[in-house]
């Protein structure tokens, strides 16, 4: 299935937000999420959305533990009825 055509380049406004420079991104260029990774390539700034990983994806990326878990010598303390 072919990809939809990318939006044509469009002029965007720069402004100051406290001591940082910011850009108003037109709605057709809107990025998902709350954070981006920014890098520079010559005169170009490249913004890439940072996708949050779910817990299962995070756990899937971890290497399995090779070590055996230690044996617990003392059993846990039984719960007390405090009322």
mmCIF file of C-alpha atoms in Angstrom:
data_model
loop_
_atom_site.group_PDB
_atom_site.id
_atom_site.type_symbol
_atom_site.label_atom_id
_atom_site.label_comp_id
_atom_site.label_asym_id
_atom_site.label_seq_id
_atom_site.Cartn_x
_atom_site.Cartn_y
_atom_site.Cartn_z
ATOM 1 C CA UNK A 1 0.000 0.000 0.000
ATOM 2 C CA UNK A 2 1.573 3.350 -0.960
ATOM 3 C CA UNK A 3 2.323 5.949 1.704
ATOM 4 C CA UNK A 4 0.172 9.100 1.688
ATOM 5 C CA UNK A 5 1.875 12.109 0.141
ATOM 6 C CA UNK A 6 3.903 14.198 2.581
ATOM 7 C CA UNK A 7 2.615 17.724 3.179
ATOM 8 C CA UNK A 8 4.280 20.393 1.079
ATOM 9 C CA UNK A 9 6.816 22.600 2.884
ATOM 10 C CA UNK A 10 5.183 25.468 4.729
ATOM 11 C CA UNK A 11 6.582 28.533 6.478
ATOM 12 C CA UNK A 12 6.381 28.460 10.277
ATOM 13 C CA UNK A 13 6.924 31.229 12.828
ATOM 14 C CA UNK A 14 9.751 31.286 15.355
ATOM 15 C CA UNK A 15 9.231 32.905 18.752
ATOM 16 C CA UNK A 16 10.849 33.139 22.178
ATOM 17 C CA UNK A 17 9.552 31.253 25.188
ATOM 18 C CA UNK A 18 11.561 32.584 28.141
ATOM 19 C CA UNK A 19 15.166 31.966 27.035
ATOM 20 C CA UNK A 20 14.376 29.228 24.503
ATOM 21 C CA UNK A 21 13.543 29.583 20.840
ATOM 22 C CA UNK A 22 10.365 27.775 19.788
ATOM 23 C CA UNK A 23 8.538 27.113 16.534
ATOM 24 C CA UNK A 24 4.802 26.971 15.886
ATOM 25 C CA UNK A 25 4.270 23.684 14.074
ATOM 26 C CA UNK A 26 1.357 23.761 11.600
ATOM 27 C CA UNK A 27 -1.365 21.198 12.283
ATOM 28 C CA UNK A 28 -0.547 19.125 9.179
ATOM 29 C CA UNK A 29 2.981 18.559 10.599
ATOM 30 C CA UNK A 30 1.789 17.760 14.127
ATOM 31 C CA UNK A 31 3.775 15.021 15.888
ATOM 32 C CA UNK A 32 2.351 12.422 18.283
ATOM 33 C CA UNK A 33 3.341 12.298 21.942
ATOM 34 C CA UNK A 34 4.738 14.830 24.374
ATOM 35 C CA UNK A 35 8.480 14.773 23.628
ATOM 36 C CA UNK A 36 10.756 14.808 20.603
ATOM 37 C CA UNK A 37 14.376 14.005 19.934
ATOM 38 C CA UNK A 38 16.067 16.936 18.183
ATOM 39 C CA UNK A 39 19.235 16.753 16.085
ATOM 40 C CA UNK A 40 21.006 18.988 13.600
ATOM 41 C CA UNK A 41 22.043 18.105 10.043
ATOM 42 C CA UNK A 42 23.817 21.132 8.590
ATOM 43 C CA UNK A 43 21.259 23.973 8.581
ATOM 44 C CA UNK A 44 18.358 21.581 9.218
ATOM 45 C CA UNK A 45 16.832 20.673 12.549
ATOM 46 C CA UNK A 46 15.317 17.200 12.665
ATOM 47 C CA UNK A 47 12.512 16.441 15.131
ATOM 48 C CA UNK A 48 11.619 12.816 15.829
ATOM 49 C CA UNK A 49 8.788 11.814 18.179
ATOM 50 C CA UNK A 50 9.809 9.797 21.213
ATOM 51 C CA UNK A 51 7.448 6.842 21.508
ATOM 52 C CA UNK A 52 6.842 5.649 25.042
ATOM 53 C CA UNK A 53 7.267 1.919 25.430
ATOM 54 C CA UNK A 54 4.656 -0.077 27.264
ATOM 55 C CA UNK A 55 5.666 -2.329 30.133
ATOM 56 C CA UNK A 56 5.567 -5.490 28.002
ATOM 57 C CA UNK A 57 7.826 -3.933 25.346
ATOM 58 C CA UNK A 58 10.234 -2.783 28.055
ATOM 59 C CA UNK A 59 10.367 -6.227 29.668
ATOM 60 C CA UNK A 60 10.748 -7.885 26.261
ATOM 61 C CA UNK A 61 13.905 -5.834 25.662
ATOM 62 C CA UNK A 62 15.595 -7.029 28.857
ATOM 63 C CA UNK A 63 18.007 -9.944 28.846
ATOM 64 C CA UNK A 64 16.935 -12.952 30.952
ATOM 65 C CA UNK A 65 18.577 -13.412 34.347
ATOM 66 C CA UNK A 66 21.222 -16.124 34.297
ATOM 67 C CA UNK A 67 21.663 -16.260 38.066
ATOM 68 C CA UNK A 68 19.516 -18.409 40.306
ATOM 69 C CA UNK A 69 17.488 -16.527 42.869
ATOM 70 C CA UNK A 70 18.658 -17.162 46.440
ATOM 71 C CA UNK A 71 16.709 -19.478 48.719
ATOM 72 C CA UNK A 72 14.930 -17.610 51.500
ATOM 73 C CA UNK A 73 16.018 -19.052 54.847
ATOM 74 C CA UNK A 74 13.400 -17.408 57.079
ATOM 75 C CA UNK A 75 9.711 -17.737 56.227
ATOM 76 C CA UNK A 76 7.769 -14.481 56.101
ATOM 77 C CA UNK A 77 6.187 -13.240 59.325
ATOM 78 C CA UNK A 78 2.495 -14.171 59.429
ATOM 79 C CA UNK A 79 0.085 -11.221 59.395
ATOM 80 C CA UNK A 80 -1.326 -10.108 62.753
ATOM 81 C CA UNK A 81 -4.897 -9.165 63.451
ATOM 82 C CA UNK A 82 -4.580 -5.641 64.867
ATOM 83 C CA UNK A 83 -8.277 -5.042 65.542
#
